[in-house]
Amino acid sequence: LLQEIKMTRRINQKLAQKRKHNDQHLAEKEVKKARKADVVQTTSCLVVEQLVGGPSLALPALASLAMCGGGGGEEDPPDQMDEFFAGGGQASHVLHVLDTNQEKNKANDVAAVFNTVEAVVTRVVRGKDRLGDRCGEVAMELVKRVNSDYGKEIVLLLSGTNTAYQAKSVLRMLTAMVTLGPTQAREVLMKVNWEHDNWDTLSKRSSKKDPPDVRTCFIHFLLSFLFEPSPLVLKDFFSMKTRLASLFPGLMQDQAETVMLVLETLRSKVLENPAVSKTQKMKVFGSHNIKPLLALLKWTGPKKSEGTEGDDEEKEAVQESVTA
């Protein structure tokens, strides 16, 4: 009788779990349906129409927008990013292909959206004075939406089993978000799941193919928080498991410019910064962490089949950065 009772309980528990899972799945579908209904095409802007026109149209449009992050200068010709903003482009248009997908989003589709988010935010950072408040609001909404709704995808794409293209799409997007301002930097710090194991492998993912590699993008991402002068951002950064120290051992094989960037940032933004407490400085420059930094006096650089003339000059420049 006791066995029957236990078995009945187990069956009921499994049924309850299944019902809960089904309810969550239905709720997610309803949310996506609601978002689909929310996107109203009020303009005749071609790029916006493509973004909300289904994956076959949206993905090429996203790819085109992703290439426009570096434009927007006074002498640059108008491009699709200008068309996007002029045509009433919103955060919901950029995220539409993910928001409305009833199935599991493909990693490459997520990466394509993240690349476009990076481009939009970067364009706003580069042209804040020219673009106006509405464009800034679009960028800020993208930061909120992505970190709130796609935090799971952010850490999943960082996995060592995912491609370098996918991991870099995350790191570059997050770096752009941090540069938007202190509010967005803190939002990234608070919303990102720093406890996930996928962060652990990023500092080891070096490659000579398709530079910058994942490691370099990870370095730029972490350093972007230190460039933000807000004391609150620095306080939050040093309280998180950011893995800043995991960068140090690999510096021996990094490019000279990367090594000097890290050393100069640590010196000017941490060591000489009165807004960083002594405790926080000791956390960065403790005996365990200082050894790989001092070892850079004998920096070797990336492995090369043949030496080059610039090697000695680069070594001298790195040594000066270490002793500065």
Short mmCIF file of C-alpha atoms in Angstrom, two decimals:
data_model
loop_
_atom_site.label_atom_id
_atom_site.label_comp_id
_atom_site.label_asym_id
_atom_site.label_seq_id
_atom_site.Cartn_x
_atom_site.Cartn_y
_atom_site.Cartn_z
CA LEU A 1 0.00 0.00 0.00
CA LEU A 2 2.84 2.40 0.90
CA GLN A 3 4.55 1.66 -2.42
CA GLU A 4 1.33 2.44 -4.29
CA ILE A 5 0.96 5.71 -2.41
CA LYS A 6 4.58 6.71 -3.20
CA MET A 7 4.14 5.76 -6.83
CA THR A 8 0.93 7.78 -7.06
CA ARG A 9 2.71 10.78 -5.55
CA ARG A 10 5.57 10.50 -8.05
CA ILE A 11 3.14 10.26 -10.96
CA ASN A 12 1.21 13.29 -9.69
CA GLN A 13 4.46 15.25 -9.27
CA LYS A 14 5.53 14.42 -12.83
CA LEU A 15 2.12 15.41 -14.18
CA ALA A 16 2.26 18.70 -12.25
CA GLN A 17 5.73 19.44 -13.62
CA LYS A 18 4.59 18.67 -17.15
CA ARG A 19 1.55 20.94 -16.77
CA LYS A 20 3.77 23.72 -15.41
CA HIS A 21 6.17 23.34 -18.36
CA ASN A 22 3.27 23.40 -20.84
CA ASP A 23 1.79 26.46 -19.15
CA GLN A 24 5.14 28.28 -19.37
CA HIS A 25 5.51 27.32 -23.04
CA LEU A 26 1.99 28.61 -23.79
CA ALA A 27 2.68 31.81 -21.87
CA GLU A 28 5.85 32.41 -23.90
CA LYS A 29 3.90 31.84 -27.13
CA GLU A 30 1.25 34.35 -26.03
CA VAL A 31 3.92 36.94 -25.22
CA LYS A 32 5.47 36.49 -28.67
CA LYS A 33 2.05 36.77 -30.32
CA ALA A 34 1.41 39.98 -28.41
CA ARG A 35 4.75 41.39 -29.52
CA LYS A 36 3.99 40.50 -33.11
CA ALA A 37 0.73 42.41 -32.87
CA ASP A 38 2.53 45.39 -31.29
CA VAL A 39 4.80 45.96 -34.28
CA VAL A 40 2.78 48.27 -36.48
CA GLN A 41 4.23 49.46 -39.76
CA THR A 42 3.46 53.15 -39.77
CA THR A 43 6.05 54.08 -42.40
CA SER A 44 6.95 53.08 -45.92
CA CYS A 45 10.62 52.66 -44.94
CA LEU A 46 11.96 49.66 -46.88
CA VAL A 47 14.47 48.46 -44.27
CA VAL A 48 11.85 48.56 -41.49
CA GLU A 49 9.38 46.67 -43.69
CA GLN A 50 12.04 44.04 -44.33
CA LEU A 51 12.84 43.68 -40.61
CA VAL A 52 9.21 42.78 -39.86
CA GLY A 53 8.63 40.82 -43.05
CA GLY A 54 9.64 37.31 -41.94
CA PRO A 55 13.08 35.64 -41.63
CA SER A 56 13.76 35.49 -45.39
CA LEU A 57 13.57 39.29 -45.56
CA ALA A 58 14.60 40.17 -42.00
CA LEU A 59 17.93 38.31 -41.85
CA PRO A 60 19.43 39.98 -44.97
CA ALA A 61 18.16 43.36 -43.68
CA LEU A 62 19.81 42.71 -40.31
CA ALA A 63 23.08 41.81 -42.05
CA SER A 64 22.98 45.05 -44.05
CA LEU A 65 22.33 47.16 -40.93
CA ALA A 66 25.09 45.34 -39.02
CA MET A 67 27.64 46.67 -41.53
CA CYS A 68 26.60 50.29 -40.89
CA GLY A 69 27.88 50.69 -37.33
CA GLY A 70 31.05 52.47 -38.42
CA GLY A 71 29.29 55.09 -40.57
CA GLY A 72 27.35 58.16 -39.61
CA GLY A 73 30.21 60.67 -39.87
CA GLU A 74 29.69 64.13 -41.31
CA GLU A 75 31.44 63.15 -44.54
CA ASP A 76 29.95 59.64 -44.75
CA PRO A 77 27.21 59.08 -47.36
CA PRO A 78 23.71 58.16 -46.11
CA ASP A 79 23.28 54.44 -45.53
CA GLN A 80 20.63 51.97 -44.36
CA MET A 81 21.14 52.93 -40.72
CA ASP A 82 20.17 56.50 -41.57
CA GLU A 83 17.15 55.09 -43.41
CA PHE A 84 16.27 52.96 -40.38
CA PHE A 85 16.25 55.93 -38.01
CA ALA A 86 14.57 58.31 -40.49
CA GLY A 87 11.89 55.71 -41.20
CA GLY A 88 10.86 55.41 -37.55
CA GLY A 89 12.92 52.33 -36.73
CA GLN A 90 12.39 50.99 -33.21
CA ALA A 91 14.01 48.41 -30.93
CA SER A 92 11.04 46.11 -31.63
CA HIS A 93 11.89 46.12 -35.35
CA VAL A 94 15.46 44.96 -34.71
CA LEU A 95 14.31 42.20 -32.32
CA HIS A 96 11.24 41.22 -34.35
CA VAL A 97 12.69 38.04 -35.86
CA LEU A 98 13.52 36.70 -32.37
CA ASP A 99 10.43 38.07 -30.63
CA THR A 100 8.01 36.43 -33.02
CA ASN A 101 9.69 33.07 -33.56
CA GLN A 102 7.47 30.36 -32.06
CA GLU A 103 10.29 27.80 -32.06
CA LYS A 104 13.76 27.81 -30.50
CA ASN A 105 15.85 30.63 -31.98
CA LYS A 106 18.85 29.46 -34.02
CA ALA A 107 22.25 30.54 -32.71
CA ASN A 108 23.22 32.23 -36.00
CA ASP A 109 19.93 34.15 -36.09
CA VAL A 110 20.52 35.38 -32.54
CA ALA A 111 24.08 36.38 -33.51
CA ALA A 112 22.74 38.28 -36.55
CA VAL A 113 20.37 40.27 -34.31
CA PHE A 114 23.13 40.90 -31.74
CA ASN A 115 25.43 42.21 -34.50
CA THR A 116 22.71 44.65 -35.55
CA VAL A 117 22.10 45.74 -31.95
CA GLU A 118 25.83 46.45 -31.70
CA ALA A 119 25.73 48.50 -34.91
CA VAL A 120 22.69 50.56 -33.82
CA VAL A 121 24.15 51.30 -30.37
CA THR A 122 27.60 52.08 -31.81
CA ARG A 123 26.07 54.50 -34.33
CA VAL A 124 24.25 56.29 -31.51
CA VAL A 125 27.43 56.47 -29.39
CA ARG A 126 29.37 57.90 -32.35
CA GLY A 127 26.73 60.45 -33.31
CA LYS A 128 24.87 61.39 -30.13
CA ASP A 129 24.93 65.10 -30.93
CA ARG A 130 23.67 64.71 -34.51
CA LEU A 131 21.12 61.91 -34.16
CA GLY A 132 18.87 63.40 -31.49
CA ASP A 133 16.97 62.01 -28.52
CA ARG A 134 14.77 59.52 -30.37
CA CYS A 135 17.73 57.55 -31.71
CA GLY A 136 19.21 57.49 -28.22
CA GLU A 137 15.93 56.14 -26.87
CA VAL A 138 16.01 53.32 -29.45
CA ALA A 139 19.52 52.35 -28.33
CA MET A 140 18.58 52.45 -24.63
CA GLU A 141 15.47 50.35 -25.28
CA LEU A 142 17.61 47.77 -27.08
CA VAL A 143 19.89 47.53 -24.05
CA LYS A 144 16.89 46.99 -21.75
CA ARG A 145 15.11 44.51 -23.99
CA VAL A 146 18.13 42.36 -24.86
CA ASN A 147 19.35 42.08 -21.27
CA SER A 148 15.86 41.41 -19.92
CA ASP A 149 14.55 39.04 -22.59
CA TYR A 150 17.64 37.41 -24.08
CA GLY A 151 19.97 36.95 -21.13
CA LYS A 152 19.83 33.19 -21.61
CA GLU A 153 20.91 33.48 -25.24
CA ILE A 154 23.76 35.82 -24.24
CA VAL A 155 25.49 33.23 -22.07
CA LEU A 156 24.62 30.28 -24.33
CA LEU A 157 26.36 31.85 -27.34
CA LEU A 158 29.52 32.24 -25.25
CA SER A 159 29.85 28.46 -24.89
CA GLY A 160 33.05 26.86 -26.13
CA THR A 161 30.91 24.67 -28.40
CA ASN A 162 29.52 27.75 -30.17
CA THR A 163 31.42 29.37 -33.03
CA ALA A 164 33.79 32.30 -32.62
CA TYR A 165 31.39 34.37 -34.76
CA GLN A 166 28.56 33.75 -32.29
CA ALA A 167 30.65 34.43 -29.19
CA LYS A 168 32.08 37.63 -30.69
CA SER A 169 28.59 38.87 -31.57
CA VAL A 170 27.73 38.78 -27.85
CA LEU A 171 30.95 40.38 -26.60
CA ARG A 172 30.95 43.18 -29.16
CA MET A 173 27.28 43.95 -28.53
CA LEU A 174 27.81 44.10 -24.75
CA THR A 175 30.88 46.32 -25.22
CA ALA A 176 28.82 48.76 -27.30
CA MET A 177 26.12 48.78 -24.62
CA VAL A 178 28.66 49.68 -21.91
CA THR A 179 29.95 52.63 -23.96
CA LEU A 180 26.43 54.07 -24.24
CA GLY A 181 26.62 55.43 -20.68
CA PRO A 182 26.86 54.59 -16.96
CA THR A 183 23.21 53.56 -16.67
CA GLN A 184 23.57 51.04 -19.48
CA ALA A 185 26.96 49.85 -18.14
CA ARG A 186 25.37 49.11 -14.75
CA GLU A 187 22.42 47.44 -16.45
CA VAL A 188 24.78 45.05 -18.26
CA LEU A 189 26.66 44.37 -15.02
CA MET A 190 23.47 43.61 -13.10
CA LYS A 191 21.61 41.61 -15.75
CA VAL A 192 24.41 39.45 -17.18
CA ASN A 193 24.76 36.03 -15.55
CA TRP A 194 28.40 36.26 -14.42
CA GLU A 195 28.14 32.97 -12.51
CA HIS A 196 27.74 30.92 -15.70
CA ASP A 197 30.66 28.62 -16.56
CA ASN A 198 30.72 29.78 -20.19
CA TRP A 199 32.66 32.90 -19.17
CA ASP A 200 35.55 30.74 -17.94
CA THR A 201 36.82 29.69 -21.39
CA LEU A 202 36.75 33.11 -23.12
CA SER A 203 40.22 34.20 -22.01
CA LYS A 204 41.67 31.03 -23.57
CA ARG A 205 40.00 31.35 -26.99
CA SER A 206 42.90 32.77 -29.00
CA SER A 207 43.12 32.41 -32.75
CA LYS A 208 45.04 33.93 -35.67
CA LYS A 209 42.01 33.50 -37.94
CA ASP A 210 39.52 36.34 -38.38
CA PRO A 211 40.99 38.88 -35.93
CA PRO A 212 40.09 40.17 -33.42
CA ASP A 213 39.71 36.75 -31.78
CA VAL A 214 37.28 35.88 -28.97
CA ARG A 215 39.92 36.52 -26.30
CA THR A 216 40.63 40.03 -27.63
CA CYS A 217 36.89 40.83 -27.77
CA PHE A 218 36.58 39.62 -24.17
CA ILE A 219 39.47 41.89 -23.15
CA HIS A 220 37.83 44.89 -24.83
CA PHE A 221 34.53 44.08 -23.12
CA LEU A 222 35.99 43.95 -19.60
CA LEU A 223 38.15 47.04 -20.13
CA SER A 224 35.13 49.02 -21.34
CA PHE A 225 33.78 49.07 -17.77
CA LEU A 226 37.05 50.57 -16.51
CA PHE A 227 36.90 53.37 -19.08
CA GLU A 228 33.52 54.42 -17.65
CA PRO A 229 34.38 57.11 -15.04
CA SER A 230 31.30 56.53 -12.86
CA PRO A 231 32.33 55.34 -9.34
CA LEU A 232 29.12 53.31 -9.15
CA VAL A 233 30.04 51.38 -12.31
CA LEU A 234 33.52 50.66 -10.94
CA LYS A 235 32.09 49.56 -7.59
CA ASP A 236 29.64 47.19 -9.28
CA PHE A 237 32.33 45.89 -11.63
CA PHE A 238 34.72 44.92 -8.84
CA SER A 239 31.92 43.25 -6.88
CA MET A 240 31.10 40.90 -9.77
CA LYS A 241 32.80 37.69 -10.87
CA THR A 242 34.09 39.34 -14.05
CA ARG A 243 37.24 37.16 -14.41
CA LEU A 244 39.43 40.21 -15.09
CA ALA A 245 42.45 38.42 -13.62
CA SER A 246 41.93 35.49 -16.01
CA LEU A 247 43.25 37.78 -18.76
CA PHE A 248 46.70 38.23 -17.21
CA PRO A 249 48.41 34.86 -17.85
CA GLY A 250 47.60 34.95 -21.57
CA LEU A 251 49.08 38.43 -22.08
CA MET A 252 52.49 36.85 -22.72
CA GLN A 253 51.22 35.63 -26.13
CA ASP A 254 48.98 38.60 -26.98
CA GLN A 255 49.76 41.27 -29.56
CA ALA A 256 51.87 44.17 -28.23
CA GLU A 257 49.05 46.69 -28.74
CA THR A 258 46.66 44.53 -26.69
CA VAL A 259 49.20 44.10 -23.87
CA MET A 260 49.90 47.83 -23.73
CA LEU A 261 46.17 48.63 -23.76
CA VAL A 262 45.59 46.33 -20.76
CA LEU A 263 48.59 47.66 -18.81
CA GLU A 264 47.81 51.32 -19.49
CA THR A 265 44.14 50.82 -18.54
CA LEU A 266 45.06 49.04 -15.30
CA ARG A 267 47.51 51.79 -14.43
CA SER A 268 45.41 54.87 -15.25
CA LYS A 269 41.89 53.57 -14.58
CA VAL A 270 42.55 51.38 -11.53
CA LEU A 271 45.91 51.93 -9.82
CA GLU A 272 45.95 55.75 -10.13
CA ASN A 273 42.19 56.20 -9.85
CA PRO A 274 41.09 57.68 -6.48
CA ALA A 275 37.56 56.38 -7.10
CA VAL A 276 38.86 52.79 -6.79
CA SER A 277 39.27 51.71 -3.17
CA LYS A 278 42.43 50.13 -1.75
CA THR A 279 40.53 46.86 -1.29
CA GLN A 280 39.52 46.85 -4.95
CA LYS A 281 43.09 47.64 -6.03
CA MET A 282 44.45 44.79 -3.92
CA LYS A 283 41.91 42.49 -5.55
CA VAL A 284 43.40 43.34 -8.95
CA PHE A 285 47.06 43.67 -7.98
CA GLY A 286 47.36 40.94 -5.34
CA SER A 287 50.49 38.77 -5.28
CA HIS A 288 48.82 36.02 -7.33
CA ASN A 289 47.81 38.45 -10.09
CA ILE A 290 50.94 40.60 -10.15
CA LYS A 291 53.26 37.73 -11.16
CA PRO A 292 51.98 37.34 -14.76
CA LEU A 293 52.04 41.15 -15.12
CA LEU A 294 55.68 41.40 -14.01
CA ALA A 295 56.52 38.44 -16.25
CA LEU A 296 55.67 40.72 -19.20
CA LEU A 297 59.15 42.25 -18.80
CA LYS A 298 60.13 39.18 -20.83
CA TRP A 299 57.13 39.37 -23.16
CA THR A 300 57.42 37.02 -26.14
CA GLY A 301 54.32 37.88 -28.14
CA PRO A 302 52.33 35.63 -30.50
CA LYS A 303 54.16 32.58 -31.81
CA LYS A 304 55.63 33.30 -35.24
CA SER A 305 57.44 31.07 -37.68
CA GLU A 306 59.97 33.83 -38.40
CA GLY A 307 61.09 36.88 -36.49
CA THR A 308 60.26 40.37 -37.75
CA GLU A 309 62.06 43.70 -37.47
CA GLY A 310 59.38 45.14 -35.22
CA ASP A 311 59.85 42.51 -32.51
CA ASP A 312 62.60 44.33 -30.58
CA GLU A 313 60.73 47.64 -30.73
CA GLU A 314 57.53 45.98 -29.54
CA LYS A 315 59.34 44.25 -26.66
CA GLU A 316 60.84 47.56 -25.59
CA ALA A 317 57.42 49.26 -25.75
CA VAL A 318 55.84 46.49 -23.62
CA GLN A 319 58.65 46.69 -21.06
CA GLU A 320 58.11 50.44 -20.78
CA SER A 321 54.39 49.84 -20.18
CA VAL A 322 55.18 47.38 -17.39
CA THR A 323 57.60 49.72 -15.60
CA ALA A 324 55.63 52.94 -16.18
#
